One Martini backbone bead per residue (centre of mass of N, CA, C, O) as a GRO file, in nm:
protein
  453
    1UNK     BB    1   1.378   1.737   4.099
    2UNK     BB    2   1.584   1.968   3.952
    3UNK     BB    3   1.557   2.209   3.777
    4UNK     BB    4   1.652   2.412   3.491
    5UNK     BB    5   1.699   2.719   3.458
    6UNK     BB    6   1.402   2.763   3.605
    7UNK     BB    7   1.258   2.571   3.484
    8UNK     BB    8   0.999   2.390   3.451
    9UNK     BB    9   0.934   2.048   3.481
   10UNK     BB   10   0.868   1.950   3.228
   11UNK     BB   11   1.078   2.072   3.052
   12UNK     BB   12   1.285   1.890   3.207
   13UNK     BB   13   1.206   1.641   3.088
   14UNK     BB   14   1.220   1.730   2.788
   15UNK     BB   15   1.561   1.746   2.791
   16UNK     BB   16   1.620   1.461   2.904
   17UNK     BB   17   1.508   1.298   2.653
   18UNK     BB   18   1.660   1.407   2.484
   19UNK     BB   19   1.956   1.330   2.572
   20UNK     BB   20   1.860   1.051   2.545
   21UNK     BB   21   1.759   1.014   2.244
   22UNK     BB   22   2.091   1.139   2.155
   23UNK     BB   23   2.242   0.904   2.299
   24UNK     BB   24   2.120   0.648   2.151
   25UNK     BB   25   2.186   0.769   1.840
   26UNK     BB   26   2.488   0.781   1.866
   27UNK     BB   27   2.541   0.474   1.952
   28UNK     BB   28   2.376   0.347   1.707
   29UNK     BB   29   2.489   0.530   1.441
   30UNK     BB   30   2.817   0.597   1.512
   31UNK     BB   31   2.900   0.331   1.751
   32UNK     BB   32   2.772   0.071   1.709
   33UNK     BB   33   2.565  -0.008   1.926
   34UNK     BB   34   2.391  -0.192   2.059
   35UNK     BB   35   2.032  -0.158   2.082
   36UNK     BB   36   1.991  -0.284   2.331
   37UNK     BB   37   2.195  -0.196   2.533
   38UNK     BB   38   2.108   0.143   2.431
   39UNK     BB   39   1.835   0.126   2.587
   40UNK     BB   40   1.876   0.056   2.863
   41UNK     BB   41   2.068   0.298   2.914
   42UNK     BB   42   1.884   0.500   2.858
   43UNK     BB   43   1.651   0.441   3.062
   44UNK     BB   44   1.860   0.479   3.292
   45UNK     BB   45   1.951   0.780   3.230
   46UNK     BB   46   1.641   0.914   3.251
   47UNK     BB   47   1.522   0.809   3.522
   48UNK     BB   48   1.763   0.958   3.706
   49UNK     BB   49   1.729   1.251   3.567
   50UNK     BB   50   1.397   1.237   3.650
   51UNK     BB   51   1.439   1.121   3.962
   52UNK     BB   52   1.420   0.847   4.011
   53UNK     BB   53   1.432   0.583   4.142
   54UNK     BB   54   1.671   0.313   4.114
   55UNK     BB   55   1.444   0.065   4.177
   56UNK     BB   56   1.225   0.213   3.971
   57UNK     BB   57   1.370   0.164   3.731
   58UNK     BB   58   1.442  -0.136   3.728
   59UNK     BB   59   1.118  -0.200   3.759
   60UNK     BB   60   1.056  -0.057   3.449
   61UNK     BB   61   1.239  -0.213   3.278
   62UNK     BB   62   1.133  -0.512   3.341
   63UNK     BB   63   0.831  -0.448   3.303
   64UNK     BB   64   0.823  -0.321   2.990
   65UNK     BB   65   0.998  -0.596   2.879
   66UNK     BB   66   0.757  -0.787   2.967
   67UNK     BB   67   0.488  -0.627   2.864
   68UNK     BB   68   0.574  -0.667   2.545
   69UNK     BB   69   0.688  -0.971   2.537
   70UNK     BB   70   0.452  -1.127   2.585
   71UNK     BB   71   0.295  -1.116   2.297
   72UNK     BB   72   0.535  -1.071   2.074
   73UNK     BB   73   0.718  -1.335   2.104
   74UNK     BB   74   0.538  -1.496   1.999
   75UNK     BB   75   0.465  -1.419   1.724
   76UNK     BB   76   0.726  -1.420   1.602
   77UNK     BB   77   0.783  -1.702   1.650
   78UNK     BB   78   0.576  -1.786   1.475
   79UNK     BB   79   0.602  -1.670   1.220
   80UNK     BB   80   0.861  -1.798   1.156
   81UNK     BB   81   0.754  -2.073   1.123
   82UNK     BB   82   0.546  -2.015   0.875
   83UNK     BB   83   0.810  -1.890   0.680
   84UNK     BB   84   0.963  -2.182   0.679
   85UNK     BB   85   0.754  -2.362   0.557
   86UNK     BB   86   0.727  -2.188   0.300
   87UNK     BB   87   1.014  -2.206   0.198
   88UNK     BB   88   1.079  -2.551   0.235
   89UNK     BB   89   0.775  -2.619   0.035
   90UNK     BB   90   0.787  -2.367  -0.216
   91UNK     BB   91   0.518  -2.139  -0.171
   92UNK     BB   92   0.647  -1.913  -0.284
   93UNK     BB   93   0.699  -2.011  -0.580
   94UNK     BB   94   0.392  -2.094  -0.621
   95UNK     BB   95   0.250  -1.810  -0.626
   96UNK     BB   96   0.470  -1.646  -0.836
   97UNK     BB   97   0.389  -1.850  -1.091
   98UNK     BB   98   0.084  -1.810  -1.065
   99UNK     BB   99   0.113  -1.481  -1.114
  100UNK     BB  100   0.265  -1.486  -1.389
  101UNK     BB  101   0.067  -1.669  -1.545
  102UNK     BB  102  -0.173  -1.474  -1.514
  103UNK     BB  103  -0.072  -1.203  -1.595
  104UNK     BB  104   0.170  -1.197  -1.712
  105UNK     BB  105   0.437  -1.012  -1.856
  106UNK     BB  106   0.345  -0.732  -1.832
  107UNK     BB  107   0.183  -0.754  -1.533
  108UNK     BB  108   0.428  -0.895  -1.350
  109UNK     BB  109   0.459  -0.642  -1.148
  110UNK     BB  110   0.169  -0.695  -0.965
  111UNK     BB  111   0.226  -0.966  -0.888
  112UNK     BB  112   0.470  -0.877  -0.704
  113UNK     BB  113   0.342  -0.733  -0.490
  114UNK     BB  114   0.115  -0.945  -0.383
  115UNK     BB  115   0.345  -1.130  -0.294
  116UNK     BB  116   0.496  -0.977  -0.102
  117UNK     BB  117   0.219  -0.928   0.081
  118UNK     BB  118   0.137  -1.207   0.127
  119UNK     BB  119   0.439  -1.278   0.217
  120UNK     BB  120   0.471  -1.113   0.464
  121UNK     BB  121   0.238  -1.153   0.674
  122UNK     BB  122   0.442  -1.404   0.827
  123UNK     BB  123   0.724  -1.216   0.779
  124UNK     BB  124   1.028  -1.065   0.786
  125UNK     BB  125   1.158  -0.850   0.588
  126UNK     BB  126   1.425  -0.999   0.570
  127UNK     BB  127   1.293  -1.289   0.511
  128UNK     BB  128   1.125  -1.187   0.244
  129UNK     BB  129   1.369  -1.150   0.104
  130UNK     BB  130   1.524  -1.392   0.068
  131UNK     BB  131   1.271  -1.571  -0.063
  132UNK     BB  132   1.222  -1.378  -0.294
  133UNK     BB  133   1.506  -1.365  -0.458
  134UNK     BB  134   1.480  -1.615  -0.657
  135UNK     BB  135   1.197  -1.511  -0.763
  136UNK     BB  136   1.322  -1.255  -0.905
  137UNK     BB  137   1.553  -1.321  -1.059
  138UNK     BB  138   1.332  -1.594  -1.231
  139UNK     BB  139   1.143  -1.368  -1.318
  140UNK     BB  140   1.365  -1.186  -1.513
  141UNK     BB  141   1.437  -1.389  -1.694
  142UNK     BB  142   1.217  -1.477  -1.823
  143UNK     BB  143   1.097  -1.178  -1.891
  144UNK     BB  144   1.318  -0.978  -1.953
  145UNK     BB  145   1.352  -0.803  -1.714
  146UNK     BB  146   1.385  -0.561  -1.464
  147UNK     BB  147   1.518  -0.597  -1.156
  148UNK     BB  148   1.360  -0.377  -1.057
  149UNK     BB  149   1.070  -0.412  -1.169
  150UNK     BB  150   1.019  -0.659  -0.995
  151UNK     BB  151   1.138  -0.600  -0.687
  152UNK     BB  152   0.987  -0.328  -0.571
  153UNK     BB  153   0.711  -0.454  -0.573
  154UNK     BB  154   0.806  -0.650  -0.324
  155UNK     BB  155   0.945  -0.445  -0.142
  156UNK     BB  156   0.682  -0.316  -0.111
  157UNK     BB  157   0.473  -0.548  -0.014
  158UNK     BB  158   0.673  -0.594   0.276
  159UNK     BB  159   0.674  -0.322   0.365
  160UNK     BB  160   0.421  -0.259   0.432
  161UNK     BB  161   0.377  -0.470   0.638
  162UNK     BB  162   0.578  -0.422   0.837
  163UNK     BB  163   0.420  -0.134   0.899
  164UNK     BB  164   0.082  -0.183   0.903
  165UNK     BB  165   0.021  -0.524   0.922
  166UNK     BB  166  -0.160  -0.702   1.063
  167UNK     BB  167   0.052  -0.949   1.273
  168UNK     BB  168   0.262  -0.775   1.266
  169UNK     BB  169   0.484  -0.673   1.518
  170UNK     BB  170   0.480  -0.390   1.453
  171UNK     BB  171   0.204  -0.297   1.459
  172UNK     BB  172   0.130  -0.469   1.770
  173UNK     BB  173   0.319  -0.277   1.942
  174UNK     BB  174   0.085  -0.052   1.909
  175UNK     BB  175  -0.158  -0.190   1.962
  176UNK     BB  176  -0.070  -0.225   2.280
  177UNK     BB  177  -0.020   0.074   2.368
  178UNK     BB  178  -0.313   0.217   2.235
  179UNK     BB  179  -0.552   0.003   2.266
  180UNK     BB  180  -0.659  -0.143   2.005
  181UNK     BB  181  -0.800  -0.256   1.720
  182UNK     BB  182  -0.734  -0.545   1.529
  183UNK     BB  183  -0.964  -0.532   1.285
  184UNK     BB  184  -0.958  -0.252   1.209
  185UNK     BB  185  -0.654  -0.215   1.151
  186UNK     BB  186  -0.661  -0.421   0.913
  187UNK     BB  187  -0.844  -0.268   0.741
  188UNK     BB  188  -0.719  -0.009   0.744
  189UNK     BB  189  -0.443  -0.154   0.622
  190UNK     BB  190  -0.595  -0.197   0.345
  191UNK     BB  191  -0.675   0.065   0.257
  192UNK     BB  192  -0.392   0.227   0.290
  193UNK     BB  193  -0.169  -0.015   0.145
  194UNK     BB  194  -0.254  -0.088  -0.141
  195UNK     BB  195  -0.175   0.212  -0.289
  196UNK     BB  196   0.087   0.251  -0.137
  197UNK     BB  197   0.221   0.010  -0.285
  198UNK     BB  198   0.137   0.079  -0.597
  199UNK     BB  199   0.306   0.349  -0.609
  200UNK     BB  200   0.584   0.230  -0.493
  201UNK     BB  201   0.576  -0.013  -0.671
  202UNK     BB  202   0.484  -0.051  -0.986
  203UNK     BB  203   0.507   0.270  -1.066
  204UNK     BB  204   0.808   0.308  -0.944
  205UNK     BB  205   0.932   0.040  -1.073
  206UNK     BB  206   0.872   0.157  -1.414
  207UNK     BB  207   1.040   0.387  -1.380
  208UNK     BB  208   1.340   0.301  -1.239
  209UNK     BB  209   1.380   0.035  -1.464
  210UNK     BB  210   1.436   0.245  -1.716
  211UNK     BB  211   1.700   0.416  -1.547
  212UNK     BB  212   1.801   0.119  -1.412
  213UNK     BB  213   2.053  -0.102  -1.415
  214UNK     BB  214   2.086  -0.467  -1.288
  215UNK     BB  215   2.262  -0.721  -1.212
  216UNK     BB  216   2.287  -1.012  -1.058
  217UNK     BB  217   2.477  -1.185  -0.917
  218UNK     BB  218   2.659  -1.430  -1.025
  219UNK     BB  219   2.650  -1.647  -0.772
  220UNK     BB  220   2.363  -1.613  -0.715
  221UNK     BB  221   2.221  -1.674  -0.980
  222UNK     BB  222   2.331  -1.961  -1.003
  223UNK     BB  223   2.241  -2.109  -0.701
  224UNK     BB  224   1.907  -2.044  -0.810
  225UNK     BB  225   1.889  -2.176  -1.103
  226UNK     BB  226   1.963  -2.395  -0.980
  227UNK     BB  227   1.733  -2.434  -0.777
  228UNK     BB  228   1.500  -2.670  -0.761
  229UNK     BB  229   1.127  -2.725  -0.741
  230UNK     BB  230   0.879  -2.941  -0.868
  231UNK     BB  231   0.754  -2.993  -0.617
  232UNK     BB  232   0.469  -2.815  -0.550
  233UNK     BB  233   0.224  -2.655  -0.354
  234UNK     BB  234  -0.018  -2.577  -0.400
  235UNK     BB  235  -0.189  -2.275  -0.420
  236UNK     BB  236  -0.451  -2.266  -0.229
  237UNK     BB  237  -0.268  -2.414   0.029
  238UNK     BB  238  -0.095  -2.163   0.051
  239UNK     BB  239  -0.266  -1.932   0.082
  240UNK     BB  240  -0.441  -2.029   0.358
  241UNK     BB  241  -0.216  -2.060   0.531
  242UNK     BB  242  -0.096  -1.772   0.523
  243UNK     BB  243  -0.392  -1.638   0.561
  244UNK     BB  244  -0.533  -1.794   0.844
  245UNK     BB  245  -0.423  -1.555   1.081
  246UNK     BB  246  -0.642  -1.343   0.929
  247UNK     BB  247  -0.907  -1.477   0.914
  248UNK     BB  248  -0.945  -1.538   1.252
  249UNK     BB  249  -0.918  -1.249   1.347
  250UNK     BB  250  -1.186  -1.138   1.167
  251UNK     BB  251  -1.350  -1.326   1.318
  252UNK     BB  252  -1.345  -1.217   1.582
  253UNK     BB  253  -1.419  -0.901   1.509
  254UNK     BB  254  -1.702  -0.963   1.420
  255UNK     BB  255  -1.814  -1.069   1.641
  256UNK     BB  256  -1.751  -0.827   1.843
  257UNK     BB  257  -1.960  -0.642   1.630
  258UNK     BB  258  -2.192  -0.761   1.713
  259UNK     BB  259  -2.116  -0.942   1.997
  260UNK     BB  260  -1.985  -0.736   2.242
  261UNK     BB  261  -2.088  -0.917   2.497
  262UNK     BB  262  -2.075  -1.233   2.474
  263UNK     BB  263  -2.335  -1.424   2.476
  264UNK     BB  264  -2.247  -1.632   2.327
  265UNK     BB  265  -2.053  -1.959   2.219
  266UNK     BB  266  -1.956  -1.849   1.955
  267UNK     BB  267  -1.816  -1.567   2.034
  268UNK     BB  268  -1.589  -1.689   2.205
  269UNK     BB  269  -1.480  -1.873   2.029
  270UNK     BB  270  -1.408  -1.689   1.768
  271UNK     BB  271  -1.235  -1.466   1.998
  272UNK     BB  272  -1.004  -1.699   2.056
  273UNK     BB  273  -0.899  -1.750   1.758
  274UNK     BB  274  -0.841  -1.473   1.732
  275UNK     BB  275  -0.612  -1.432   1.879
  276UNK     BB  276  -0.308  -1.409   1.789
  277UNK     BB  277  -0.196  -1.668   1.902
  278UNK     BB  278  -0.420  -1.849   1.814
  279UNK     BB  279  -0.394  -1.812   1.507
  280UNK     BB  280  -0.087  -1.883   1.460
  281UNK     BB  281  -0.084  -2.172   1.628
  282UNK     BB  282  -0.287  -2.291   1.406
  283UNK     BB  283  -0.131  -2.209   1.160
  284UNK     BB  284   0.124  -2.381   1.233
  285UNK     BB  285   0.017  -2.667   1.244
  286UNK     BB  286  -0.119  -2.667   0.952
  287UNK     BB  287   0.144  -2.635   0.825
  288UNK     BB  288   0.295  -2.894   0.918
  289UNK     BB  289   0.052  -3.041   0.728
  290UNK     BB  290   0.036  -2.862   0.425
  291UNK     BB  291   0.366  -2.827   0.409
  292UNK     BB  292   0.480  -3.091   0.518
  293UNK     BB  293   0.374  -3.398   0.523
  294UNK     BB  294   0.245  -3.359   0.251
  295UNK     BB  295   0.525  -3.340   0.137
  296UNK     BB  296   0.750  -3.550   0.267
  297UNK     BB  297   0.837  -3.483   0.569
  298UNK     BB  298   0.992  -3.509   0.871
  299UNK     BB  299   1.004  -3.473   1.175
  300UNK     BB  300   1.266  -3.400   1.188
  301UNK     BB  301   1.268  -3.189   0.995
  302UNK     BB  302   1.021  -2.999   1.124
  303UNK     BB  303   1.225  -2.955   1.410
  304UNK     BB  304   1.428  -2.836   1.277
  305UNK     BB  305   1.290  -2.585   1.153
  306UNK     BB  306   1.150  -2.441   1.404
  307UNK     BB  307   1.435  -2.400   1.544
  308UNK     BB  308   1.633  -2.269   1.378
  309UNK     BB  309   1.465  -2.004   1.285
  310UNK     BB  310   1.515  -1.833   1.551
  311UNK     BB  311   1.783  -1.737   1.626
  312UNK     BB  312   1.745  -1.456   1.409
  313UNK     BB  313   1.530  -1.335   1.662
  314UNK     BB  314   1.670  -1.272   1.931
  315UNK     BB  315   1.763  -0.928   1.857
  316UNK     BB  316   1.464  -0.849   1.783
  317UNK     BB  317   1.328  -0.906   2.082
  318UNK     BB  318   1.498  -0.735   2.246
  319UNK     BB  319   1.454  -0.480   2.136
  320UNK     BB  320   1.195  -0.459   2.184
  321UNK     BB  321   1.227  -0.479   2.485
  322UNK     BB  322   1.408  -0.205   2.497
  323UNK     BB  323   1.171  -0.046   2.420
  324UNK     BB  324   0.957  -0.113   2.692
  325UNK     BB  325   1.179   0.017   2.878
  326UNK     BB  326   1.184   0.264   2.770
  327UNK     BB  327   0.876   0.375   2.770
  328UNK     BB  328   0.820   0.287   3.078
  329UNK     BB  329   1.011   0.531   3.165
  330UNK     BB  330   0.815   0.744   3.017
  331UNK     BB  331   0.603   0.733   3.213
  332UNK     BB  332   0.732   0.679   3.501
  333UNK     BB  333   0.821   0.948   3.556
  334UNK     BB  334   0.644   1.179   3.318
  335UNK     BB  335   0.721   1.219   3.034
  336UNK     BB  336   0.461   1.169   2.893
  337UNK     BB  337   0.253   1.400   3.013
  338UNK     BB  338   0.455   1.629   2.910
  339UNK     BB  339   0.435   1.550   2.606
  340UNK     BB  340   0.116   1.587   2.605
  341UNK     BB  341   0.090   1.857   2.691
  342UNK     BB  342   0.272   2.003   2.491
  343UNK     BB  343   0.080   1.847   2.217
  344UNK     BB  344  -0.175   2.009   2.305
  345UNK     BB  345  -0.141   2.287   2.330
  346UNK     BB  346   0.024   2.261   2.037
  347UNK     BB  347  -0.234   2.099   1.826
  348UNK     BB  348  -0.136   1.856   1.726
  349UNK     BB  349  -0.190   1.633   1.548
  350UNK     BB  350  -0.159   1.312   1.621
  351UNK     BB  351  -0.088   1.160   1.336
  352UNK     BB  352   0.128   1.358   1.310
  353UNK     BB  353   0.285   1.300   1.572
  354UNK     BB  354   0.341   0.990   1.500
  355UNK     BB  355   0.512   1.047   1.231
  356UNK     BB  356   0.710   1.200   1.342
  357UNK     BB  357   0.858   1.059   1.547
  358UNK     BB  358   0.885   0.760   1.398
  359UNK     BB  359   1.067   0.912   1.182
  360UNK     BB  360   1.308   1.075   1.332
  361UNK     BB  361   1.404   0.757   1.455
  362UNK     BB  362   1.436   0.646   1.191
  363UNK     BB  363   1.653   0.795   1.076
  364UNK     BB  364   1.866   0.786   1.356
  365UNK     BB  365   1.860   0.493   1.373
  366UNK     BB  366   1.771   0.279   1.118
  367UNK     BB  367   1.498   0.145   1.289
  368UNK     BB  368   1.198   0.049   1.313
  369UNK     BB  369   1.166  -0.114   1.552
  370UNK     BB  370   1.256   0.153   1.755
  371UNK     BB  371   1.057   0.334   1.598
  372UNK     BB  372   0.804   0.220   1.726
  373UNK     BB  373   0.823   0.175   2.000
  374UNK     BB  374   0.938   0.442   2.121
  375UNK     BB  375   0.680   0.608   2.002
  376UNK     BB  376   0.478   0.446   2.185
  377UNK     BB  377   0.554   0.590   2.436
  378UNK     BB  378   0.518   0.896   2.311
  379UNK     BB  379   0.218   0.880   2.217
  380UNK     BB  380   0.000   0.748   2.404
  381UNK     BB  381  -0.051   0.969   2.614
  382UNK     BB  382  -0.173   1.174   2.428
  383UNK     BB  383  -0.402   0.998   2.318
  384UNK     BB  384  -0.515   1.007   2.620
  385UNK     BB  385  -0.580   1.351   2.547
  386UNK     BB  386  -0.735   1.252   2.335
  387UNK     BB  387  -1.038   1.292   2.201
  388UNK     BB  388  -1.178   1.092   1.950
  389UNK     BB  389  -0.933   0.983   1.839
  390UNK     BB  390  -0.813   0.754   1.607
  391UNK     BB  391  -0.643   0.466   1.724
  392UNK     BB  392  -0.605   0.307   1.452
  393UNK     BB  393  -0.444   0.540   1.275
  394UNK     BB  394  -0.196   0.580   1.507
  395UNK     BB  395  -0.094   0.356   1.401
  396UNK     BB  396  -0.012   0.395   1.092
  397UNK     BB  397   0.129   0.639   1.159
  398UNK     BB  398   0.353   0.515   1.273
  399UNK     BB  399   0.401   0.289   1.071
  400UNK     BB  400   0.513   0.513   0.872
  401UNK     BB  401   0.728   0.644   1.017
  402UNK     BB  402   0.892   0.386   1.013
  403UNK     BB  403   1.001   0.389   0.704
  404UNK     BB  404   1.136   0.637   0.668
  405UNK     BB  405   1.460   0.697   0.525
  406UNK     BB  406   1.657   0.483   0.423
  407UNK     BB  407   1.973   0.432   0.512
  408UNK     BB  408   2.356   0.406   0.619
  409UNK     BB  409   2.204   0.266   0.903
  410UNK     BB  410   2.049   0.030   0.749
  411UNK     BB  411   2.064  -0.288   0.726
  412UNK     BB  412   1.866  -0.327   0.461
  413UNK     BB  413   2.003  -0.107   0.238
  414UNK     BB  414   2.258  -0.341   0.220
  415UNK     BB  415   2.096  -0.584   0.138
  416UNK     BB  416   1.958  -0.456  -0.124
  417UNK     BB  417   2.271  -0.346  -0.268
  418UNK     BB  418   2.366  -0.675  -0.280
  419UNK     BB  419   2.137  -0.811  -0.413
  420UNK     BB  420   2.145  -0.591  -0.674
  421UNK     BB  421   2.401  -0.466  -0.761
  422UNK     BB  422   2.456  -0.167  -0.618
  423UNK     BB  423   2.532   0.122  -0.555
  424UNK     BB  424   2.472   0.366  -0.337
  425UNK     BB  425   2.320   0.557  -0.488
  426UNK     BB  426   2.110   0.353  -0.625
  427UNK     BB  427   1.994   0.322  -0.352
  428UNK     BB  428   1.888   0.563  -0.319
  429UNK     BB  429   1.706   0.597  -0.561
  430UNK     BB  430   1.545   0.322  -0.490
  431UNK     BB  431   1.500   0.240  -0.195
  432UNK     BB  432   1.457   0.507  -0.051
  433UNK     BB  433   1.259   0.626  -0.197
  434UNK     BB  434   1.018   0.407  -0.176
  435UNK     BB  435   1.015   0.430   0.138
  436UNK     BB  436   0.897   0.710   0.151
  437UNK     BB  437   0.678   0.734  -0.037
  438UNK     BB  438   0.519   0.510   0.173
  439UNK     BB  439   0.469   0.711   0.382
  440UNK     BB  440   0.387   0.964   0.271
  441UNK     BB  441   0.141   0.812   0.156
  442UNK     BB  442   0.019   0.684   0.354
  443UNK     BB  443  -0.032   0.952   0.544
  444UNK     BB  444  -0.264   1.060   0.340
  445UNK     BB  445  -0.434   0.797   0.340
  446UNK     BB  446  -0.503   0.856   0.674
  447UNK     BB  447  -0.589   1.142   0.636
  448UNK     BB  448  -0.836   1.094   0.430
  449UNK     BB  449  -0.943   0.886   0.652
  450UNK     BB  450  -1.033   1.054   0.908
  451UNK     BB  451  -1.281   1.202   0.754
  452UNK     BB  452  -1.450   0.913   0.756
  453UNK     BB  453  -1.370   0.807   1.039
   0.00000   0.00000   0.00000
């Protein structure tokens, strides 16, 4: 490859990735191209222009694209079954009236943040906010409060999950690139989520709440109203299904951290249920039974649910393989040790340029899980040359700024905007700063545990 203006080596490779990358966000921003088709074409554009060979880039594009969804689309598959058990069966709604009851109305904003948190853990952003609008409504009117005060601190526990916790896809896509350990991160992000969901979410939604009012649109409201479902599955049997696929993964990290040599046949059996896709899938078919079969659906109904789910997945699932072909290229050409030596050069915190990175391309493309991806194949080479670096908190820190300053260009901005029946203004003012909030509270709660472990 002939170097740029007797540039070094390295100089002409970071010249070419920023080429690919505002390549990239032009693409998926301003002419709202396809971002898999948008991933695709920039990876083919980076490896040329990086001098590999055309075969190499194919071969390239295609390893890390079957490399990344080797185990995120098993994941993604299963969540999404467990999620949509979860709507069908009531158990959202189940939840969110126990926690109503227990709390009371005063601090029934506490309440929301909780099912947020526990209802995201095995679905995605946009499931989860669809899931919860009814939920929002029903106890807006019930309790008389503002529709934001109700609202933000779901859409922070939702959003926290989202970018932070396993086995959430998002934080997976880190864990696998950075190969960290998956029960670390878990404990770690539930140390540094739980504090930042609390402050962007009830005490940031009880102030903008007194200063935002907004009504729910007509036809929703009333839609979400006229649909009842007095036969709900317990508190108990709904929570343990829910939480069930985090319990089993966290007895896996346990027995590894006893017995890590895995002496036993206790440590085995363990850390295989441990594994995130047997814990999924144990989790899903339990889910069957204690949300489906208990409820009274028929094997026909429970076909039809886990089928159709899917569906709404497989854009989501492209994108993220369109990411880890962009990352792919970004090691094999040279580029990702070109980063690395130029970010130990300049001695930059590993946690802050995780951030860094991950926020930049979250602004620029508007997609947490491009920003994530993406983020991921430029930080992993850096982290190689980091000794000592907690890589357990480098996984939080991409995942953190993968959230920041949602805006004009997030599908999500939009459907916020329009389930809360807000002008562009309003949703600037409520949900943009809650995403940036969380970001940005999450960065210092991650550098202030850097400190301690």
């Amino acid at each position: 490859m002939s170097t740029i203006f007797g540039l070094s080596h390295n100089a002409t490779l970071l010249i070419w990735t920023l080429i690919a990358i505002i390549f990239l966000i032009l693409l998926i921003s301003k002419y709202k191209w396809n971002p898999f088709i948008t991933l695709l074409l920039s990876a083919l554009m980076l490896g040329l222009l990086a001098g590999m060979k055309p075969a190499d880039v194919i071969s390239s594009i295609t390893g890390g694209l079957g490399g990344t969804l080797g185990t995120i689309a098993i994941v993604i598959g299963l969540g999404t079954m467990l999620g949509k058990m979860m709507a069908e069966s009531g158990g959202a709604e189940q939840i969110a009236t126990t926690l109503v009851d227990r709390f009371g109305v005063k601090r029934v904003h506490w309440a929301m943040m909780i099912v947020g948190f526990i209802v995201g853990i095995p679905v995605f952003f946009e499931v989860g906010v669809i899931l919860m609008i009814p939920i929002i409504f029903t106890v807006a009117r019930k309790t008389n409060m503002s529709l934001l005060q109700i609202g933000i601190p779901i859409l922070a526990g939702l959003s926290t999950v989202h970018g932070l916790v396993p086995p959430h896809p998002a934080p997976m896509i880190a864990i696998e690139a950075f190969n960290a350990d998956l029960g670390k991160t878990i404990l770690y992000s539930l140390i540094v989520g739980i504090p930042t969901a609390i402050i962007a979410g009830p005490v940031f939604g009880k102030f903008i709440g007194k200063r935002i009012h907004t009504e729910p649109p007509a036809e929703l409201a009333e839609q979400f109203s006229a649909k009842k479902n007095s036969n709900l599955p317990g508190f108990g049997i709904t929570l343990l299904t829910i939480l069930l696929p985090v319990i089993l993964m966290l007895i896996g990290s346990i027995a590894n951290i006893v017995d890590p040599d895995a002496t036993s046949g206790f440590t085995v059996f363990s850390e295989f249920i441990g594994n995130e896709i047997i814990a999924l899938l144990i989790s899903v078919v339990f889910a069957l039974f204690s949300l489906g079969f208990a409820r009274g659906f028929t094997k026909h109904e429970l076909s039809r649910f886990t089928s159709e789910c899917l569906a709404p997945t497989a854009t989501i699932i492209l994108i993220i393989g369109g990411g880890g072909a962009f990352k792919q290229v970004l090691i094999n050409s040279g580029v990702g040790n070109a980063i690395a030596e130029f970010a130990t050069n300049a001695h930059i915190n590993v946690i802050l340029f995780a951030w860094l990175v991950a926020a930049l391309i979250r602004v620029a493309t508007g997609s947490a899980t491009v920003a994530m991806t993406t983020a991921a194949g430029i930080v992993a080479p850096v982290l190689a040359l980091t000794p000592g670096a907690n890589i357990e908190l480098v996984v939080l820190a991409t995942g953190a700024g993968s959230l920041v300053l949602s805006h004009v260009n997030d599908a999500g901005f939009w459907m916020i905007k329009e389930f809360f029946n807000m002008s562009v203004a309003q949703t600037l003012k409520t949900w943009t700063v809650m995403e940036t909030l969380l970001s940005v509270v999450g960065l210092i709660f991650i550098l202030l545990l850097s400190t301690v472990v």
